[in-house]
Structure formats: C-alpha cells, structure tokens
Coordinates of C-alpha atoms in Angstrom, one line a residue:
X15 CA 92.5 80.7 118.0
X16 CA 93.1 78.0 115.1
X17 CA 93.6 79.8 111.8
X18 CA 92.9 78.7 108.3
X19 CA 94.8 77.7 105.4
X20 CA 93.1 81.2 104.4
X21 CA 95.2 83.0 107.2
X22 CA 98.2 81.5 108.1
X23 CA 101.0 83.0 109.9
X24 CA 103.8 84.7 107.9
X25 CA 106.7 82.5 109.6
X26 CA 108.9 85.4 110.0
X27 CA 108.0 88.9 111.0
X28 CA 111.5 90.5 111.5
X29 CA 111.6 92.2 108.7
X30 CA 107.7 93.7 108.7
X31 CA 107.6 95.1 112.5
X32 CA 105.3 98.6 112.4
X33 CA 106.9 98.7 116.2
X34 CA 108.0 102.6 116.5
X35 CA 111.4 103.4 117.7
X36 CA 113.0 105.5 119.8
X37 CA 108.7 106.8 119.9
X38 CA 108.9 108.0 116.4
X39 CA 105.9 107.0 114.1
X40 CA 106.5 103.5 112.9
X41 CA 107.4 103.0 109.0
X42 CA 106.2 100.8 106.9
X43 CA 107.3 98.3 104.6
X44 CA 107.9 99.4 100.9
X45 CA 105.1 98.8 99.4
X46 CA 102.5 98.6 102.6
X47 CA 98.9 100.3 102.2
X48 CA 96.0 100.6 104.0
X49 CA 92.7 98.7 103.7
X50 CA 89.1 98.8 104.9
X51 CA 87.8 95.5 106.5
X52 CA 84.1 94.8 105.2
X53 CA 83.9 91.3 105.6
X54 CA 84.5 89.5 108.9
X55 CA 82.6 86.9 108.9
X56 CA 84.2 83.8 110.7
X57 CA 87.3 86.5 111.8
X58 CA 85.2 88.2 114.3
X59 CA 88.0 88.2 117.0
X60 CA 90.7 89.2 114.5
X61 CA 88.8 91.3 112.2
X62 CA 86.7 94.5 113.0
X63 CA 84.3 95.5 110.1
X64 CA 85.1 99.1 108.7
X65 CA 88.3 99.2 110.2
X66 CA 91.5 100.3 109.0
X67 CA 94.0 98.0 108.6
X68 CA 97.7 98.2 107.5
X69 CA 98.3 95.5 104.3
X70 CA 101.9 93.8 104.0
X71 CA 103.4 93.8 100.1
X72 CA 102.9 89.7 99.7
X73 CA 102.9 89.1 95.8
X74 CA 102.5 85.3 96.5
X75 CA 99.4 85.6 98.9
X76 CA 97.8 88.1 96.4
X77 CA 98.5 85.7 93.4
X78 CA 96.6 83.4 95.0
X79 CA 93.5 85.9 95.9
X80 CA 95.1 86.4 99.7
X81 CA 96.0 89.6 101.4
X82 CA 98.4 89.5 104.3
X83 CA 97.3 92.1 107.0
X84 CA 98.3 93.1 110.8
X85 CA 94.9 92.1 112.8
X86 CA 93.6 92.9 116.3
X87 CA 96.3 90.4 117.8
X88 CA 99.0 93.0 115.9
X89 CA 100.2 89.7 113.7
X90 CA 100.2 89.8 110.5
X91 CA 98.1 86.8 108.9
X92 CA 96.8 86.1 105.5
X93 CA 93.1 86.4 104.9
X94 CA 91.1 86.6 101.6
X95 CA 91.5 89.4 99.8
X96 CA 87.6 90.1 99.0
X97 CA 87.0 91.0 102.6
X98 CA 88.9 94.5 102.2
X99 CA 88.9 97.3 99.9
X100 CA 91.9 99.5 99.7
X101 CA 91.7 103.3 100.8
X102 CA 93.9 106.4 100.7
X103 CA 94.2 108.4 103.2
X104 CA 95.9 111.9 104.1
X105 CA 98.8 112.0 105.5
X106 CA 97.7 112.5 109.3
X107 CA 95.5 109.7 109.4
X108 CA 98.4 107.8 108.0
X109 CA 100.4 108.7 110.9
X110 CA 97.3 108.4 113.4
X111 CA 96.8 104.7 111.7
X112 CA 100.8 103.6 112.4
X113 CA 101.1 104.6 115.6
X114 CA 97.7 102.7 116.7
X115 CA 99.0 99.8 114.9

C-alpha cells in the first residue's frame, strides 16, 4: 500500500517496539496513550473504525495536526489527528490492548 504525506513511516522504530519480552506485557513509550479510530475513510486496510489503537509521543507530527499510531500492519505511521479521539482505559484493558498490539 502507498501512503501519504498524511502517513508516512517513522524512519526508525527501534526505540518504539510494543514487542513483549521474555512474554511479559509489552511497555510502552513514555508518553504513549490510547486512541479510538472514528474516521477511516481512505485507511480502510490500516485503520478499523472504533478500534483501539496505541498513539506514539510525536510532538512534531501533532504540531502539525498529525498523530503517529501502530495500525493493522503493527507499523507505526502518521495519520491525521481528527480521525481519533483519545480514551482512558483501566488498567486491564491496558494490558489486554499491549499484548494484542
């Protein structure tokens, strides 16, 4: 799949693996929080509508009106911001949400 300007690749995703180790639950990022899809239009193979998603901390891309977020493909890509709304959640769905991811 081609992507956008609107959601490019982050170039180097050492440091933001949610990969678990040693079959833990995976951590985060400093910083990382979860969103709701409830736009997909366009992003139908990357993006599920009312799905959770894991956001990366990327002040750049939200400076500009972007979020960077882990999609279907487990890649982290920048999309428009307006397509998700942010959500807390307790603690075990938290832990149900990083180890899907």
């Amino acid at each position: 799949m081609k992507r956008t300007a609107s959601a490019r690749k982050k170039s180097s995703a050492s440091d933001t693996s949610t990969e678990p180790s040693s079959g833990a639950p995976s951590r985060l990022p400093k910083g990382a929080r979860f969103v709701v899809c409830v736009n997909n239009d366009g992003y139908q193979a990357s993006l599920e509508r009312n799905k959770i998603y894991v956001a990366l901390p990327d002040p750049e891309a939200e400076s500009s009106g972007d979020i960077r977020v882990i999609d279907e493909s487990g890649e982290d890509y920048l999309f428009a911001a307006k397509r998700f709304v942010a959500v807390e959640l307790p603690q075990a769905v938290q832990a149900s949400v990083r180890r899907a991811s």
